[in-house]
């Protein structure tokens, strides 16, 4: 039987742990007797022929590195029927029968389209946002939050010295998970997320006043990127309460850095699972974590799912951060 060839690419925003997933795909594939190609700069690599055959040593010493050794991109050309056909034709021309796509929702839509064009694709959730509905965990989330709590802890030092209120914006366009968990872990007085409609008087001002009454003099407010407006919020708090307020947008610092143990291990498990599926000629699946276990489900089913915000955790934060 001819040797099977598969490929791996990273797409969309990078996330710490993507390298660990790439490493797992390459090593698991070679272990199964497959030829494994690395595709550079997301789907663009399939359009430009920017691919390289990997060997066991191609992925040495990358498990602890942030970013992605395969680079990443959001490809406009690929997101057209012609682009998908061109990518599929390229795969066929060098015998690639399956592709592991490490990325978020947008990348999975690309994987579904490529599967439709005859190339089996498996999605692996890689994004710091933790916003993939079918999976309770996405590779990169833990590292991003650990970076965020280190930053907020530092901000707290200076907020405390000056008796100030610090408002910190963390990443997460549509998903407040980074804000919620970072807020809990740093004892934020208020946490604003896109999933919960907020009222500034009730959810920020009253909470500050109540904690002031019990002797607190400095305050941390964690705000998800999807809520935004941190500079305006700082001005409002200064005017309304007469306390000095400063806003910080953490930004891309959260996307870099060496992945945590959790991200390295989950990425390795998910990458491995993706190769098992391709080995069985199964495509159009997304690898996911459900009830703490690695599983997989149909891409269309995965893309149709709606993310459920952890309201219980949010309520715990509101109760104890006082
Ligand atoms: O999806 C990950 C993410 O970091 C979001 O939290 C953020 O909104 C977005 O990517 C930023 O994208 P870019 O790096 O293209 O500015």
Short mmCIF file of N, CA and C and ligand atoms in Angstrom, two decimals, residues 74 127-129 171-173 225 252 255, ligand 1:
data_model
loop_
_atom_site.label_atom_id
_atom_site.label_comp_id
_atom_site.label_asym_id
_atom_site.label_seq_id
_atom_site.Cartn_x
_atom_site.Cartn_y
_atom_site.Cartn_z
N UNK A 74 -4.42 34.70 8.30
CA UNK A 74 -5.84 34.58 7.95
C UNK A 74 -5.87 34.84 6.44
N UNK A 127 -6.60 28.49 20.31
CA UNK A 127 -6.86 29.92 20.43
C UNK A 127 -6.87 30.27 21.92
N UNK A 128 -6.32 31.43 22.25
CA UNK A 128 -6.29 31.79 23.67
C UNK A 128 -7.67 32.09 24.23
N UNK A 129 -8.65 32.34 23.35
CA UNK A 129 -9.96 32.85 23.81
C UNK A 129 -10.85 31.82 24.50
N UNK A 171 -7.75 40.01 26.64
CA UNK A 171 -8.27 39.64 25.31
C UNK A 171 -9.55 38.81 25.40
N UNK A 172 -10.20 38.67 24.28
CA UNK A 172 -11.45 37.91 24.20
C UNK A 172 -12.50 38.77 23.53
N UNK A 173 -12.62 38.61 22.22
CA UNK A 173 -13.54 39.45 21.45
C UNK A 173 -15.00 39.16 21.77
N UNK A 225 -12.03 42.29 26.30
CA UNK A 225 -11.87 43.10 25.08
C UNK A 225 -13.22 43.34 24.39
N UNK A 252 -1.40 41.95 23.13
CA UNK A 252 -0.76 40.75 22.60
C UNK A 252 0.25 40.10 23.51
N UNK A 255 -0.67 36.66 24.10
CA UNK A 255 -0.57 35.63 23.05
C UNK A 255 0.80 34.97 22.99
O1 LIG B 1 -8.67 35.13 18.83
C1 LIG B 1 -7.55 35.44 19.56
C2 LIG B 1 -7.36 36.92 19.68
O2 LIG B 1 -6.18 37.16 20.43
C3 LIG B 1 -8.53 37.69 20.29
O3 LIG B 1 -8.57 37.62 21.69
C4 LIG B 1 -8.28 39.06 19.77
O4 LIG B 1 -9.48 39.79 19.71
C5 LIG B 1 -7.72 38.80 18.39
O5 LIG B 1 -7.18 37.50 18.40
C6 LIG B 1 -6.68 39.78 17.95
O6 LIG B 1 -6.32 39.47 16.65
P1 LIG B 1 -5.06 40.11 15.93
O7 LIG B 1 -3.82 39.47 16.49
O8 LIG B 1 -5.26 39.79 14.50
O9 LIG B 1 -5.07 41.58 16.21
#
